[in-house]
JSON list of C-alpha atoms and ligand atoms in Angstrom, two decimals:
[
{"chain": "A", "resi": 11, "resn": "UNK", "atom": "CA", "xyz": [-2.81, 20.79, -1.82]},
{"chain": "A", "resi": 12, "resn": "UNK", "atom": "CA", "xyz": [-0.69, 17.63, -1.48]},
{"chain": "A", "resi": 13, "resn": "UNK", "atom": "CA", "xyz": [-1.42, 15.22, -4.33]},
{"chain": "A", "resi": 14, "resn": "UNK", "atom": "CA", "xyz": [-1.16, 11.50, -3.78]},
{"chain": "A", "resi": 15, "resn": "UNK", "atom": "CA", "xyz": [-1.19, 8.57, -6.20]},
{"chain": "A", "resi": 16, "resn": "UNK", "atom": "CA", "xyz": [-2.46, 5.14, -5.19]},
{"chain": "A", "resi": 17, "resn": "UNK", "atom": "CA", "xyz": [-0.84, 2.09, -6.81]},
{"chain": "A", "resi": 18, "resn": "UNK", "atom": "CA", "xyz": [-2.82, -1.14, -6.50]},
{"chain": "A", "resi": 19, "resn": "UNK", "atom": "CA", "xyz": [-2.93, -4.52, -8.23]},
{"chain": "A", "resi": 20, "resn": "UNK", "atom": "CA", "xyz": [-5.89, -6.21, -6.60]},
{"chain": "A", "resi": 21, "resn": "UNK", "atom": "CA", "xyz": [-9.34, -5.89, -5.09]},
{"chain": "A", "resi": 22, "resn": "UNK", "atom": "CA", "xyz": [-8.68, -2.36, -3.97]},
{"chain": "A", "resi": 23, "resn": "UNK", "atom": "CA", "xyz": [-10.38, -2.42, -0.57]},
{"chain": "A", "resi": 24, "resn": "UNK", "atom": "CA", "xyz": [-7.59, -0.31, 0.94]},
{"chain": "A", "resi": 25, "resn": "UNK", "atom": "CA", "xyz": [-7.78, 2.07, -2.04]},
{"chain": "A", "resi": 26, "resn": "UNK", "atom": "CA", "xyz": [-11.52, 2.42, -1.42]},
{"chain": "A", "resi": 27, "resn": "UNK", "atom": "CA", "xyz": [-10.91, 3.28, 2.26]},
{"chain": "A", "resi": 28, "resn": "UNK", "atom": "CA", "xyz": [-8.22, 5.82, 1.35]},
{"chain": "A", "resi": 29, "resn": "UNK", "atom": "CA", "xyz": [-10.35, 7.52, -1.34]},
{"chain": "A", "resi": 30, "resn": "UNK", "atom": "CA", "xyz": [-13.28, 7.74, 1.08]},
{"chain": "A", "resi": 31, "resn": "UNK", "atom": "CA", "xyz": [-11.10, 9.14, 3.89]},
{"chain": "A", "resi": 32, "resn": "UNK", "atom": "CA", "xyz": [-9.54, 11.85, 1.71]},
{"chain": "A", "resi": 33, "resn": "UNK", "atom": "CA", "xyz": [-12.63, 12.69, -0.38]},
{"chain": "A", "resi": 34, "resn": "UNK", "atom": "CA", "xyz": [-13.19, 16.09, 1.26]},
{"chain": "A", "resi": 35, "resn": "UNK", "atom": "CA", "xyz": [-9.85, 16.50, 2.95]},
{"chain": "A", "resi": 36, "resn": "UNK", "atom": "CA", "xyz": [-8.58, 20.09, 3.37]},
{"chain": "A", "resi": 37, "resn": "UNK", "atom": "CA", "xyz": [-5.00, 19.51, 2.12]},
{"chain": "A", "resi": 38, "resn": "UNK", "atom": "CA", "xyz": [-4.57, 15.95, 0.76]},
{"chain": "A", "resi": 39, "resn": "UNK", "atom": "CA", "xyz": [-6.10, 14.74, -2.49]},
{"chain": "A", "resi": 40, "resn": "UNK", "atom": "CA", "xyz": [-6.03, 11.35, -4.23]},
{"chain": "A", "resi": 41, "resn": "UNK", "atom": "CA", "xyz": [-5.22, 12.62, -7.72]},
{"chain": "A", "resi": 42, "resn": "UNK", "atom": "CA", "xyz": [-4.44, 9.48, -9.66]},
{"chain": "A", "resi": 43, "resn": "UNK", "atom": "CA", "xyz": [-4.75, 5.70, -9.41]},
{"chain": "A", "resi": 44, "resn": "UNK", "atom": "CA", "xyz": [-2.26, 3.36, -11.07]},
{"chain": "A", "resi": 45, "resn": "UNK", "atom": "CA", "xyz": [-2.64, -0.37, -11.62]},
{"chain": "A", "resi": 46, "resn": "UNK", "atom": "CA", "xyz": [-0.76, -3.07, -13.51]},
{"chain": "A", "resi": 47, "resn": "UNK", "atom": "CA", "xyz": [-3.86, -5.28, -13.87]},
{"chain": "A", "resi": 48, "resn": "UNK", "atom": "CA", "xyz": [-6.46, -4.37, -16.51]},
{"chain": "A", "resi": 49, "resn": "UNK", "atom": "CA", "xyz": [-9.28, -5.96, -14.48]},
{"chain": "A", "resi": 50, "resn": "UNK", "atom": "CA", "xyz": [-8.22, -4.84, -10.99]},
{"chain": "A", "resi": 51, "resn": "UNK", "atom": "CA", "xyz": [-11.06, -3.84, -8.67]},
{"chain": "A", "resi": 52, "resn": "UNK", "atom": "CA", "xyz": [-9.29, -0.56, -8.06]},
{"chain": "A", "resi": 53, "resn": "UNK", "atom": "CA", "xyz": [-10.34, 0.69, -11.52]},
{"chain": "A", "resi": 54, "resn": "UNK", "atom": "CA", "xyz": [-13.94, 0.63, -10.26]},
{"chain": "A", "resi": 55, "resn": "UNK", "atom": "CA", "xyz": [-12.83, 2.61, -7.21]},
{"chain": "A", "resi": 56, "resn": "UNK", "atom": "CA", "xyz": [-11.23, 5.23, -9.48]},
{"chain": "A", "resi": 57, "resn": "UNK", "atom": "CA", "xyz": [-14.41, 5.69, -11.51]},
{"chain": "A", "resi": 58, "resn": "UNK", "atom": "CA", "xyz": [-16.60, 5.83, -8.37]},
{"chain": "A", "resi": 59, "resn": "UNK", "atom": "CA", "xyz": [-14.54, 8.80, -7.15]},
{"chain": "A", "resi": 60, "resn": "UNK", "atom": "CA", "xyz": [-13.89, 10.31, -10.60]},
{"chain": "A", "resi": 61, "resn": "UNK", "atom": "CA", "xyz": [-10.15, 9.88, -10.22]},
{"chain": "A", "resi": 62, "resn": "UNK", "atom": "CA", "xyz": [-8.07, 9.40, -13.39]},
{"chain": "A", "resi": 63, "resn": "UNK", "atom": "CA", "xyz": [-6.64, 5.88, -13.61]},
{"chain": "A", "resi": 64, "resn": "UNK", "atom": "CA", "xyz": [-3.89, 4.35, -15.72]},
{"chain": "A", "resi": 65, "resn": "UNK", "atom": "CA", "xyz": [-3.00, 0.75, -16.50]},
{"chain": "A", "resi": 66, "resn": "UNK", "atom": "CA", "xyz": [0.76, 0.37, -16.73]},
{"chain": "A", "resi": 67, "resn": "UNK", "atom": "CA", "xyz": [3.20, -2.47, -17.40]},
{"chain": "A", "resi": 68, "resn": "UNK", "atom": "CA", "xyz": [6.52, -3.30, -15.74]},
{"chain": "A", "resi": 69, "resn": "UNK", "atom": "CA", "xyz": [8.32, -1.58, -18.62]},
{"chain": "A", "resi": 70, "resn": "UNK", "atom": "CA", "xyz": [6.54, 1.73, -17.94]},
{"chain": "A", "resi": 71, "resn": "UNK", "atom": "CA", "xyz": [7.97, 1.74, -14.43]},
{"chain": "A", "resi": 72, "resn": "UNK", "atom": "CA", "xyz": [11.47, 1.90, -15.86]},
{"chain": "A", "resi": 73, "resn": "UNK", "atom": "CA", "xyz": [11.17, 3.86, -19.11]},
{"chain": "A", "resi": 74, "resn": "UNK", "atom": "CA", "xyz": [10.10, 7.15, -17.50]},
{"chain": "A", "resi": 75, "resn": "UNK", "atom": "CA", "xyz": [6.49, 7.04, -18.71]},
{"chain": "A", "resi": 76, "resn": "UNK", "atom": "CA", "xyz": [5.05, 6.36, -15.26]},
{"chain": "A", "resi": 77, "resn": "UNK", "atom": "CA", "xyz": [7.13, 9.18, -13.78]},
{"chain": "A", "resi": 78, "resn": "UNK", "atom": "CA", "xyz": [5.77, 11.42, -16.56]},
{"chain": "A", "resi": 79, "resn": "UNK", "atom": "CA", "xyz": [2.16, 10.54, -15.60]},
{"chain": "A", "resi": 80, "resn": "UNK", "atom": "CA", "xyz": [2.92, 11.37, -11.96]},
{"chain": "A", "resi": 81, "resn": "UNK", "atom": "CA", "xyz": [4.59, 14.65, -12.93]},
{"chain": "A", "resi": 82, "resn": "UNK", "atom": "CA", "xyz": [1.59, 15.62, -15.08]},
{"chain": "A", "resi": 83, "resn": "UNK", "atom": "CA", "xyz": [-0.62, 15.13, -12.03]},
{"chain": "A", "resi": 84, "resn": "UNK", "atom": "CA", "xyz": [1.88, 16.91, -9.75]},
{"chain": "A", "resi": 85, "resn": "UNK", "atom": "CA", "xyz": [2.11, 13.89, -7.46]},
{"chain": "A", "resi": 86, "resn": "UNK", "atom": "CA", "xyz": [3.93, 14.44, -4.16]},
{"chain": "A", "resi": 87, "resn": "UNK", "atom": "CA", "xyz": [3.47, 11.03, -2.46]},
{"chain": "A", "resi": 88, "resn": "UNK", "atom": "CA", "xyz": [2.91, 7.49, -3.74]},
{"chain": "A", "resi": 89, "resn": "UNK", "atom": "CA", "xyz": [0.78, 5.10, -1.69]},
{"chain": "A", "resi": 90, "resn": "UNK", "atom": "CA", "xyz": [1.09, 1.39, -2.42]},
{"chain": "A", "resi": 91, "resn": "UNK", "atom": "CA", "xyz": [-2.07, -0.52, -1.52]},
{"chain": "A", "resi": 92, "resn": "UNK", "atom": "CA", "xyz": [-1.59, -4.12, -2.58]},
{"chain": "A", "resi": 93, "resn": "UNK", "atom": "CA", "xyz": [0.74, -3.23, -5.48]},
{"chain": "A", "resi": 94, "resn": "UNK", "atom": "CA", "xyz": [2.80, -6.26, -6.41]},
{"chain": "A", "resi": 95, "resn": "UNK", "atom": "CA", "xyz": [5.51, -4.98, -8.78]},
{"chain": "A", "resi": 96, "resn": "UNK", "atom": "CA", "xyz": [8.91, -4.08, -7.36]},
{"chain": "A", "resi": 97, "resn": "UNK", "atom": "CA", "xyz": [9.48, -0.32, -7.42]},
{"chain": "A", "resi": 98, "resn": "UNK", "atom": "CA", "xyz": [12.66, 0.32, -9.45]},
{"chain": "A", "resi": 99, "resn": "UNK", "atom": "CA", "xyz": [15.64, 2.15, -7.95]},
{"chain": "A", "resi": 100, "resn": "UNK", "atom": "CA", "xyz": [15.34, 5.30, -10.10]},
{"chain": "A", "resi": 101, "resn": "UNK", "atom": "CA", "xyz": [11.71, 5.60, -9.00]},
{"chain": "A", "resi": 102, "resn": "UNK", "atom": "CA", "xyz": [12.59, 5.13, -5.32]},
{"chain": "A", "resi": 103, "resn": "UNK", "atom": "CA", "xyz": [15.26, 7.85, -5.65]},
{"chain": "A", "resi": 104, "resn": "UNK", "atom": "CA", "xyz": [12.86, 10.26, -7.33]},
{"chain": "A", "resi": 105, "resn": "UNK", "atom": "CA", "xyz": [10.33, 9.82, -4.51]},
{"chain": "A", "resi": 106, "resn": "UNK", "atom": "CA", "xyz": [12.75, 9.25, -1.64]},
{"chain": "A", "resi": 107, "resn": "UNK", "atom": "CA", "xyz": [10.86, 8.99, 1.68]},
{"chain": "A", "resi": 108, "resn": "UNK", "atom": "CA", "xyz": [7.64, 9.71, -0.21]},
{"chain": "A", "resi": 109, "resn": "UNK", "atom": "CA", "xyz": [6.47, 6.16, -1.02]},
{"chain": "A", "resi": 110, "resn": "UNK", "atom": "CA", "xyz": [4.48, 4.25, 1.62]},
{"chain": "A", "resi": 111, "resn": "UNK", "atom": "CA", "xyz": [3.54, 0.57, 1.51]},
{"chain": "A", "resi": 112, "resn": "UNK", "atom": "CA", "xyz": [1.23, -1.60, 3.57]},
{"chain": "A", "resi": 113, "resn": "UNK", "atom": "CA", "xyz": [2.15, -5.20, 4.27]},
{"chain": "A", "resi": 114, "resn": "UNK", "atom": "CA", "xyz": [-0.12, -7.83, 5.88]},
{"chain": "A", "resi": 115, "resn": "UNK", "atom": "CA", "xyz": [2.30, -9.08, 8.56]},
{"chain": "A", "resi": 116, "resn": "UNK", "atom": "CA", "xyz": [4.40, -7.81, 11.41]},
{"chain": "A", "resi": 117, "resn": "UNK", "atom": "CA", "xyz": [7.58, -7.09, 9.43]},
{"chain": "A", "resi": 118, "resn": "UNK", "atom": "CA", "xyz": [10.35, -8.16, 9.38]},
{"chain": "A", "resi": 119, "resn": "UNK", "atom": "CA", "xyz": [8.44, -11.44, 9.85]},
{"chain": "A", "resi": 120, "resn": "UNK", "atom": "CA", "xyz": [6.84, -12.83, 6.68]},
{"chain": "A", "resi": 121, "resn": "UNK", "atom": "CA", "xyz": [8.23, -10.21, 4.30]},
{"chain": "A", "resi": 122, "resn": "UNK", "atom": "CA", "xyz": [10.36, -10.31, 1.16]},
{"chain": "A", "resi": 123, "resn": "UNK", "atom": "CA", "xyz": [10.08, -11.66, -2.37]},
{"chain": "A", "resi": 124, "resn": "UNK", "atom": "CA", "xyz": [7.01, -13.88, -2.91]},
{"chain": "A", "resi": 125, "resn": "UNK", "atom": "CA", "xyz": [5.50, -12.93, 0.44]},
{"chain": "A", "resi": 126, "resn": "UNK", "atom": "CA", "xyz": [2.28, -11.10, -0.34]},
{"chain": "A", "resi": 127, "resn": "UNK", "atom": "CA", "xyz": [-1.46, -11.42, 0.18]},
{"chain": "A", "resi": 128, "resn": "UNK", "atom": "CA", "xyz": [-2.63, -14.95, 0.96]},
{"chain": "A", "resi": 129, "resn": "UNK", "atom": "CA", "xyz": [0.92, -16.39, 0.91]},
{"chain": "A", "resi": 130, "resn": "UNK", "atom": "CA", "xyz": [1.64, -14.39, 4.05]},
{"chain": "A", "resi": 131, "resn": "UNK", "atom": "CA", "xyz": [-1.48, -15.61, 5.87]},
{"chain": "A", "resi": 132, "resn": "UNK", "atom": "CA", "xyz": [-0.86, -19.23, 4.85]},
{"chain": "A", "resi": 133, "resn": "UNK", "atom": "CA", "xyz": [2.69, -19.07, 6.25]},
{"chain": "A", "resi": 134, "resn": "UNK", "atom": "CA", "xyz": [1.46, -17.48, 9.50]},
{"chain": "A", "resi": 135, "resn": "UNK", "atom": "CA", "xyz": [-1.17, -20.25, 9.78]},
{"chain": "A", "resi": 136, "resn": "UNK", "atom": "CA", "xyz": [1.34, -23.01, 9.07]},
{"chain": "A", "resi": 137, "resn": "UNK", "atom": "CA", "xyz": [3.67, -21.72, 11.79]},
{"chain": "A", "resi": 138, "resn": "UNK", "atom": "CA", "xyz": [0.78, -21.62, 14.32]},
{"chain": "A", "resi": 139, "resn": "UNK", "atom": "CA", "xyz": [1.53, -18.00, 15.20]},
{"chain": "A", "resi": 140, "resn": "UNK", "atom": "CA", "xyz": [-0.45, -16.55, 18.09]},
{"chain": "A", "resi": 141, "resn": "UNK", "atom": "CA", "xyz": [-0.38, -13.01, 16.74]},
{"chain": "A", "resi": 142, "resn": "UNK", "atom": "CA", "xyz": [-0.24, -11.36, 13.33]},
{"chain": "A", "resi": 143, "resn": "UNK", "atom": "CA", "xyz": [-0.84, -7.84, 12.13]},
{"chain": "A", "resi": 144, "resn": "UNK", "atom": "CA", "xyz": [0.09, -5.22, 9.60]},
{"chain": "A", "resi": 145, "resn": "UNK", "atom": "CA", "xyz": [2.98, -2.89, 8.88]},
{"chain": "A", "resi": 146, "resn": "UNK", "atom": "CA", "xyz": [3.11, 0.47, 7.15]},
{"chain": "A", "resi": 147, "resn": "UNK", "atom": "CA", "xyz": [6.62, 1.32, 5.97]},
{"chain": "A", "resi": 148, "resn": "UNK", "atom": "CA", "xyz": [8.64, 3.50, 3.62]},
{"chain": "A", "resi": 149, "resn": "UNK", "atom": "CA", "xyz": [9.69, 1.86, 0.37]},
{"chain": "A", "resi": 150, "resn": "UNK", "atom": "CA", "xyz": [13.32, 1.33, -0.62]},
{"chain": "A", "resi": 151, "resn": "UNK", "atom": "CA", "xyz": [14.89, -0.83, -3.34]},
{"chain": "A", "resi": 152, "resn": "UNK", "atom": "CA", "xyz": [14.25, -4.08, -1.46]},
{"chain": "A", "resi": 153, "resn": "UNK", "atom": "CA", "xyz": [10.89, -5.74, -0.87]},
{"chain": "A", "resi": 154, "resn": "UNK", "atom": "CA", "xyz": [9.49, -4.85, 2.58]},
{"chain": "A", "resi": 155, "resn": "UNK", "atom": "CA", "xyz": [12.72, -3.48, 4.06]},
{"chain": "A", "resi": 156, "resn": "UNK", "atom": "CA", "xyz": [12.12, 0.28, 4.27]},
{"chain": "A", "resi": 157, "resn": "UNK", "atom": "CA", "xyz": [11.77, 2.12, 7.59]},
{"chain": "A", "resi": 158, "resn": "UNK", "atom": "CA", "xyz": [8.70, 1.08, 9.58]},
{"chain": "A", "resi": 159, "resn": "UNK", "atom": "CA", "xyz": [6.25, 3.90, 10.29]},
{"chain": "A", "resi": 160, "resn": "UNK", "atom": "CA", "xyz": [3.42, 2.07, 12.05]},
{"chain": "A", "resi": 161, "resn": "UNK", "atom": "CA", "xyz": [2.41, -1.45, 13.10]},
{"chain": "A", "resi": 162, "resn": "UNK", "atom": "CA", "xyz": [-0.73, -2.91, 14.66]},
{"chain": "A", "resi": 163, "resn": "UNK", "atom": "CA", "xyz": [-1.28, -6.46, 15.80]},
{"chain": "A", "resi": 164, "resn": "UNK", "atom": "CA", "xyz": [-4.18, -8.84, 16.30]},
{"chain": "A", "resi": 165, "resn": "UNK", "atom": "CA", "xyz": [-4.50, -11.98, 18.39]},
{"chain": "A", "resi": 166, "resn": "UNK", "atom": "CA", "xyz": [-5.05, -15.20, 16.47]},
{"chain": "A", "resi": 167, "resn": "UNK", "atom": "CA", "xyz": [-7.31, -17.95, 17.65]},
{"chain": "A", "resi": 168, "resn": "UNK", "atom": "CA", "xyz": [-6.22, -21.59, 17.34]},
{"chain": "A", "resi": 169, "resn": "UNK", "atom": "CA", "xyz": [-9.21, -22.14, 15.05]},
{"chain": "A", "resi": 170, "resn": "UNK", "atom": "CA", "xyz": [-8.31, -19.28, 12.67]},
{"chain": "A", "resi": 171, "resn": "UNK", "atom": "CA", "xyz": [-7.66, -20.50, 9.13]},
{"chain": "A", "resi": 172, "resn": "UNK", "atom": "CA", "xyz": [-5.71, -18.29, 6.64]},
{"chain": "A", "resi": 173, "resn": "UNK", "atom": "CA", "xyz": [-9.04, -16.70, 5.56]},
{"chain": "A", "resi": 174, "resn": "UNK", "atom": "CA", "xyz": [-9.85, -15.60, 9.12]},
{"chain": "A", "resi": 175, "resn": "UNK", "atom": "CA", "xyz": [-6.31, -14.33, 9.64]},
{"chain": "A", "resi": 176, "resn": "UNK", "atom": "CA", "xyz": [-6.61, -12.31, 6.41]},
{"chain": "A", "resi": 177, "resn": "UNK", "atom": "CA", "xyz": [-9.91, -10.84, 7.60]},
{"chain": "A", "resi": 178, "resn": "UNK", "atom": "CA", "xyz": [-8.47, -9.75, 10.95]},
{"chain": "A", "resi": 179, "resn": "UNK", "atom": "CA", "xyz": [-5.40, -8.20, 9.33]},
{"chain": "A", "resi": 180, "resn": "UNK", "atom": "CA", "xyz": [-7.40, -6.40, 6.62]},
{"chain": "A", "resi": 181, "resn": "UNK", "atom": "CA", "xyz": [-9.61, -4.88, 9.31]},
{"chain": "A", "resi": 182, "resn": "UNK", "atom": "CA", "xyz": [-6.48, -3.36, 10.90]},
{"chain": "A", "resi": 183, "resn": "UNK", "atom": "CA", "xyz": [-5.28, -2.12, 7.51]},
{"chain": "A", "resi": 184, "resn": "UNK", "atom": "CA", "xyz": [-8.59, -0.35, 6.87]},
{"chain": "A", "resi": 185, "resn": "UNK", "atom": "CA", "xyz": [-8.59, 1.11, 10.37]},
{"chain": "A", "resi": 186, "resn": "UNK", "atom": "CA", "xyz": [-5.07, 2.57, 10.30]},
{"chain": "A", "resi": 187, "resn": "UNK", "atom": "CA", "xyz": [-3.72, 3.12, 6.77]},
{"chain": "A", "resi": 188, "resn": "UNK", "atom": "CA", "xyz": [-5.48, 6.40, 5.87]},
{"chain": "A", "resi": 189, "resn": "UNK", "atom": "CA", "xyz": [-4.80, 7.96, 9.25]},
{"chain": "A", "resi": 190, "resn": "UNK", "atom": "CA", "xyz": [-1.13, 6.95, 9.10]},
{"chain": "A", "resi": 191, "resn": "UNK", "atom": "CA", "xyz": [-0.81, 8.40, 5.57]},
{"chain": "A", "resi": 192, "resn": "UNK", "atom": "CA", "xyz": [-2.33, 11.66, 6.80]},
{"chain": "A", "resi": 193, "resn": "UNK", "atom": "CA", "xyz": [-0.05, 11.88, 9.85]},
{"chain": "A", "resi": 194, "resn": "UNK", "atom": "CA", "xyz": [3.05, 11.02, 7.82]},
{"chain": "A", "resi": 195, "resn": "UNK", "atom": "CA", "xyz": [2.33, 13.53, 5.05]},
{"chain": "A", "resi": 196, "resn": "UNK", "atom": "CA", "xyz": [1.44, 16.30, 7.48]},
{"chain": "A", "resi": 197, "resn": "UNK", "atom": "CA", "xyz": [4.59, 15.77, 9.53]},
{"chain": "A", "resi": 198, "resn": "UNK", "atom": "CA", "xyz": [6.65, 15.66, 6.32]},
{"chain": "A", "resi": 199, "resn": "UNK", "atom": "CA", "xyz": [5.27, 18.86, 4.77]},
{"chain": "A", "resi": 200, "resn": "UNK", "atom": "CA", "xyz": [4.87, 20.98, 7.94]},
{"chain": "B", "resi": 313, "resn": "GAR", "atom": "C1", "xyz": [-3.55, -6.10, 1.55]},
{"chain": "B", "resi": 313, "resn": "GAR", "atom": "O1", "xyz": [-3.75, -7.06, 2.56]},
{"chain": "B", "resi": 313, "resn": "GAR", "atom": "C2", "xyz": [-2.11, -5.62, 1.56]},
{"chain": "B", "resi": 313, "resn": "GAR", "atom": "O2", "xyz": [-1.54, -5.61, 2.84]},
{"chain": "B", "resi": 313, "resn": "GAR", "atom": "C3", "xyz": [-1.44, -6.67, 0.72]},
{"chain": "B", "resi": 313, "resn": "GAR", "atom": "O3", "xyz": [-2.34, -6.89, -0.35]},
{"chain": "B", "resi": 313, "resn": "GAR", "atom": "C4", "xyz": [-3.68, -6.72, 0.15]},
{"chain": "B", "resi": 313, "resn": "GAR", "atom": "C5", "xyz": [-4.44, -5.84, -0.82]},
{"chain": "B", "resi": 313, "resn": "GAR", "atom": "O4", "xyz": [-5.80, -5.84, -0.49]},
{"chain": "B", "resi": 313, "resn": "GAR", "atom": "N1", "xyz": [-0.15, -6.21, 0.25]},
{"chain": "B", "resi": 313, "resn": "GAR", "atom": "C6", "xyz": [0.89, -7.02, 0.11]},
{"chain": "B", "resi": 313, "resn": "GAR", "atom": "O5", "xyz": [0.85, -8.22, 0.32]},
{"chain": "B", "resi": 313, "resn": "GAR", "atom": "C7", "xyz": [2.18, -6.32, -0.35]},
{"chain": "B", "resi": 313, "resn": "GAR", "atom": "N2", "xyz": [3.31, -7.14, -0.14]},
{"chain": "B", "resi": 313, "resn": "GAR", "atom": "P1", "xyz": [-6.79, -4.80, -1.18]},
{"chain": "B", "resi": 313, "resn": "GAR", "atom": "O6", "xyz": [-6.56, -4.88, -2.68]},
{"chain": "B", "resi": 313, "resn": "GAR", "atom": "O7", "xyz": [-8.16, -5.29, -0.79]},
{"chain": "B", "resi": 313, "resn": "GAR", "atom": "O8", "xyz": [-6.48, -3.43, -0.64]}
]
């Protein structure tokens, strides 16, 4: 069995999709959920699926205690689903090529420090873009710069406000993230 950990800071709608997709999966299991926000929606997702969850701080990402949690749960891959803390270098090295992130734009456009969630959709709106989309990529030491694994785009309407753009992009995220995780892991371990 390949064990995965989901890291999330927010509402957790992607985490919910991923937990549902892998609930009865033959070789991939969501074994732990990590958040840095005590009231994140993802804690509810963890209890719905009976998955152990941990609330951590920035310090725990660097002092080895988060790595220890992941080792206790024999975690092979880390899946970021709206996780907003930067992943420190020692962590990236420990899980080299085994950390995936989802970003709500067509990277490299609208990526980097401070570009997350609604800030991305507001910038896309302001620039009157005709398309947006989502990117799934490997994580390295820099925000949103790791190798791109998968992208999907959506057409934007002139009347779309940031909220409508967010809705269209989130729909793509829900449609493709779990499947991309599965394909990536299976190609990695086979
Ligand atoms: C998603 O749109 C994800 O792409 C974005 O946060 C949202 C989390 O939604 N991630 C980033 O902006 C990372 N830079 P969710 O909590 O409902 O899954």
